[in-house]
Short mmCIF file of C-alpha atoms in Angstrom, two decimals:
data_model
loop_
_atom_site.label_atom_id
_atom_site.label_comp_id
_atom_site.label_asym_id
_atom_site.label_seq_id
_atom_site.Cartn_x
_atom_site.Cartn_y
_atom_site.Cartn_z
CA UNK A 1 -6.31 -48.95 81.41
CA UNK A 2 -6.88 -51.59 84.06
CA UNK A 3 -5.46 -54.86 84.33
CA UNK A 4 -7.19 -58.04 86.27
CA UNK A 5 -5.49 -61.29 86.69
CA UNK A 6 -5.80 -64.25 85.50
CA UNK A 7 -6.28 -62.07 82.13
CA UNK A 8 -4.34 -59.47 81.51
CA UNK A 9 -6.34 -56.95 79.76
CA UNK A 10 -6.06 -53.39 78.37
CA UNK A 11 -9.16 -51.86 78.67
CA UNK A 12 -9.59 -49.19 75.95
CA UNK A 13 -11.41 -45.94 77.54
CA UNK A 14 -14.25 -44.02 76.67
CA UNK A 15 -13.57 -42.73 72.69
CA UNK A 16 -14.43 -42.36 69.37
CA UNK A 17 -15.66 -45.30 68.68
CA UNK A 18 -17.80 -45.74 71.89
CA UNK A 19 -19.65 -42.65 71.33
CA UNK A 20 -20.24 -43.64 67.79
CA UNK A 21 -21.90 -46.93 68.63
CA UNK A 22 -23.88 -45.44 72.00
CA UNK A 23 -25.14 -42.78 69.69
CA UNK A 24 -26.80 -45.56 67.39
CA UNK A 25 -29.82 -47.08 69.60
CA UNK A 26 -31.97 -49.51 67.82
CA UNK A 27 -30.82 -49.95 64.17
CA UNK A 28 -32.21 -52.16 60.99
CA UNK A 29 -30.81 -55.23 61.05
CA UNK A 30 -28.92 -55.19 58.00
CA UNK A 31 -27.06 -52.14 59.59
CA UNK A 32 -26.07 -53.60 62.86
CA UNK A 33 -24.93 -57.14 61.42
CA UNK A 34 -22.41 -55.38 58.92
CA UNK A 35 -21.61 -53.19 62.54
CA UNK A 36 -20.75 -56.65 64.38
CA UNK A 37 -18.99 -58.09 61.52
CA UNK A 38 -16.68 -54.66 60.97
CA UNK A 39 -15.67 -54.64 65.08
CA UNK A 40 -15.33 -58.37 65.12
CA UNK A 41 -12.60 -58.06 62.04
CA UNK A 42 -11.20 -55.16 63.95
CA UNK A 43 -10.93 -57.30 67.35
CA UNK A 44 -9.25 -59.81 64.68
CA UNK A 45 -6.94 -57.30 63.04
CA UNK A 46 -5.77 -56.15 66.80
CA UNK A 47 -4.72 -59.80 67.63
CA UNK A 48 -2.75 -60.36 64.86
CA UNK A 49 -1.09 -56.83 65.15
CA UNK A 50 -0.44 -57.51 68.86
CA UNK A 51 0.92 -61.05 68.19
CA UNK A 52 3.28 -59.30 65.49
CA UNK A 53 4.72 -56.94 67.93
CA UNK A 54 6.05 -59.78 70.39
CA UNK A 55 9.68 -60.58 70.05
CA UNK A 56 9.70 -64.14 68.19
CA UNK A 57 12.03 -65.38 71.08
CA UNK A 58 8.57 -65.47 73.16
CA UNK A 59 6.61 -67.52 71.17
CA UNK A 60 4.54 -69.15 74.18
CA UNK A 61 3.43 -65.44 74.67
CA UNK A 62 2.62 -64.80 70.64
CA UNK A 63 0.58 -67.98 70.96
CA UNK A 64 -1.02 -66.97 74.23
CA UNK A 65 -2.58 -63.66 72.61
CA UNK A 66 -6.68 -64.62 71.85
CA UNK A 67 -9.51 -62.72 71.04
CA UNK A 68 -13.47 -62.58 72.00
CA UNK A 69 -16.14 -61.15 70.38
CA UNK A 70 -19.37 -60.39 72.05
CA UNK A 71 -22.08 -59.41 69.51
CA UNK A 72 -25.01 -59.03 71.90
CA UNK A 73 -23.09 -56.28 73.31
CA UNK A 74 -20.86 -55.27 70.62
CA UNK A 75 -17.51 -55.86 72.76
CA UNK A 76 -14.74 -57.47 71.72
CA UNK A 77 -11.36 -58.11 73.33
CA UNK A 78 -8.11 -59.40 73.12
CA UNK A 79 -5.94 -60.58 76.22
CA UNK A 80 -3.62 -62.97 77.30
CA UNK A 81 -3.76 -65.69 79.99
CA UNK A 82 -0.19 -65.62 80.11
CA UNK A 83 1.19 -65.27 84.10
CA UNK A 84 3.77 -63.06 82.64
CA UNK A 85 1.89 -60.87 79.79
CA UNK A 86 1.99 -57.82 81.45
CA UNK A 87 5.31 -58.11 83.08
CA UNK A 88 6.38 -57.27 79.03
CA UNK A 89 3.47 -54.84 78.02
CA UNK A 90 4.11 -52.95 81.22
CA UNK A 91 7.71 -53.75 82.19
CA UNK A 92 8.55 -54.47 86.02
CA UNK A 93 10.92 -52.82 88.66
CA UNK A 94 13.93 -54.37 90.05
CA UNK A 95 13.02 -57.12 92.26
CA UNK A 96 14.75 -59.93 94.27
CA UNK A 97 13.48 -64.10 94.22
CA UNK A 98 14.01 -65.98 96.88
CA UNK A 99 13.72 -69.42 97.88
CA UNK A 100 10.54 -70.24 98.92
CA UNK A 101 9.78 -74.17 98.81
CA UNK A 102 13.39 -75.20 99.16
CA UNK A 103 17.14 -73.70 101.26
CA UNK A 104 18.26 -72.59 97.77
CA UNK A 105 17.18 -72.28 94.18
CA UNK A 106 18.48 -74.44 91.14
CA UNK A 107 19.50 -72.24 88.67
CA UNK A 108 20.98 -73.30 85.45
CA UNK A 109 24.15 -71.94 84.37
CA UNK A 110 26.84 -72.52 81.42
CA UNK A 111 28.82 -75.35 83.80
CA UNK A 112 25.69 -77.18 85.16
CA UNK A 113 23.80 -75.19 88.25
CA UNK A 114 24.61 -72.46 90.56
CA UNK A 115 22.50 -72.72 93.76
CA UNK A 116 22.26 -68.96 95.44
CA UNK A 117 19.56 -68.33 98.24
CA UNK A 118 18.13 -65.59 96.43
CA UNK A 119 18.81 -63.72 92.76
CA UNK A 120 18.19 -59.89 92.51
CA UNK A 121 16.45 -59.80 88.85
CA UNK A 122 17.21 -56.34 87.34
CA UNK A 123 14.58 -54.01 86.21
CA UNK A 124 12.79 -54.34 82.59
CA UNK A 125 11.66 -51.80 80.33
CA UNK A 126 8.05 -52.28 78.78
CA UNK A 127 7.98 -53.77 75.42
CA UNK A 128 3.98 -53.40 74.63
CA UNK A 129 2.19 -55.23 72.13
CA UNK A 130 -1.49 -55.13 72.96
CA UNK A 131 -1.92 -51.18 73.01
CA UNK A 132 -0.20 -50.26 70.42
CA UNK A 133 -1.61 -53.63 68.13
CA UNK A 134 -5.00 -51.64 69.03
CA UNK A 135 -3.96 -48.14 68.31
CA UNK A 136 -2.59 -49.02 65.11
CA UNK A 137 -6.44 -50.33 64.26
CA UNK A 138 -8.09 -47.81 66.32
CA UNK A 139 -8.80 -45.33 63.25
CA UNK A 140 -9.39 -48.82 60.82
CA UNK A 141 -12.01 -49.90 63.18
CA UNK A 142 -13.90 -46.24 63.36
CA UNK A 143 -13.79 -45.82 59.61
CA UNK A 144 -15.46 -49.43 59.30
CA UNK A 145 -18.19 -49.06 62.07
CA UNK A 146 -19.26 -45.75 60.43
CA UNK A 147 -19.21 -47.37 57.26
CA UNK A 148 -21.09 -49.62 58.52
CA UNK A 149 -23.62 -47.23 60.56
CA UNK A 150 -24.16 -45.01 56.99
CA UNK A 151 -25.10 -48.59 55.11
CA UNK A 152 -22.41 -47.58 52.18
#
């Protein structure tokens, strides 16, 4: 997978589905509109299985999750602008803030604010939600394309 910021992106390798549709050069008409509209609902279905995965305490993230579709080049994908999207796909290491613009930061606490130079934030496991959303369509999305390809 790769990631590239401002997006944060999963980008699905080379698979089933790839070779299917690189097999199929030119096609009838008919037969490549019902291909577009069966990967477009697929890059559909993903969002809304990704945006079911997120914990509801994060719902600026759930709303954040949006899809493209590209018919001219039959690629569709769903990402998230989100500065801190892959922080809870991917999970991060230990790491420590420190006061950049300021002497200390403002932290709010239970009596009002604590004011320490620098906070050590402990490490967080990955909790993904754009891979699996995708994986869990992966087979839903093949089935439909070749559907699709056969003109059944």
């Amino acid at each position: 997978g790769s990631i590239d910021m401002p997006f944060f992106r999963i980008k699905v390798d080379q698979n089933e589905l790839q070779r299917a549709i690189g097999q199929l050069s030119a096609w009838e008409g008919r037969k490549r509109k019902a291909v577009e509209e069966a990967l477009y609902k697929g890059v559909v279905s993903v969002r809304k299985g990704a945006a079911s995965r997120v914990s509801a305490r994060t719902k600026r993230l759930r709303k954040s999750i949006k899809c493209k579709f590209n018919a001219d080049r039959l690629q569709g994908e769903v990402f998230s602008k989100l500065q801190y999207a892959h922080l809870i796909e991917f999970g991060s290491r230990s790491h420590i803030v420190r006061a950049k613009n300021k002497k200390r930061l403002r932290i709010q606490s239970d009596n009002g604010y604590v004011f320490p130079k620098e906070v050590s934030i402990p490490a967080q496991s990955g909790k993904p939600f754009l891979k699996p959303a995708y994986e869990a369509e992966e087979q839903n999305i093949i089935n439909a394309v070749m559907k699709a390809v056969e003109g059944k």
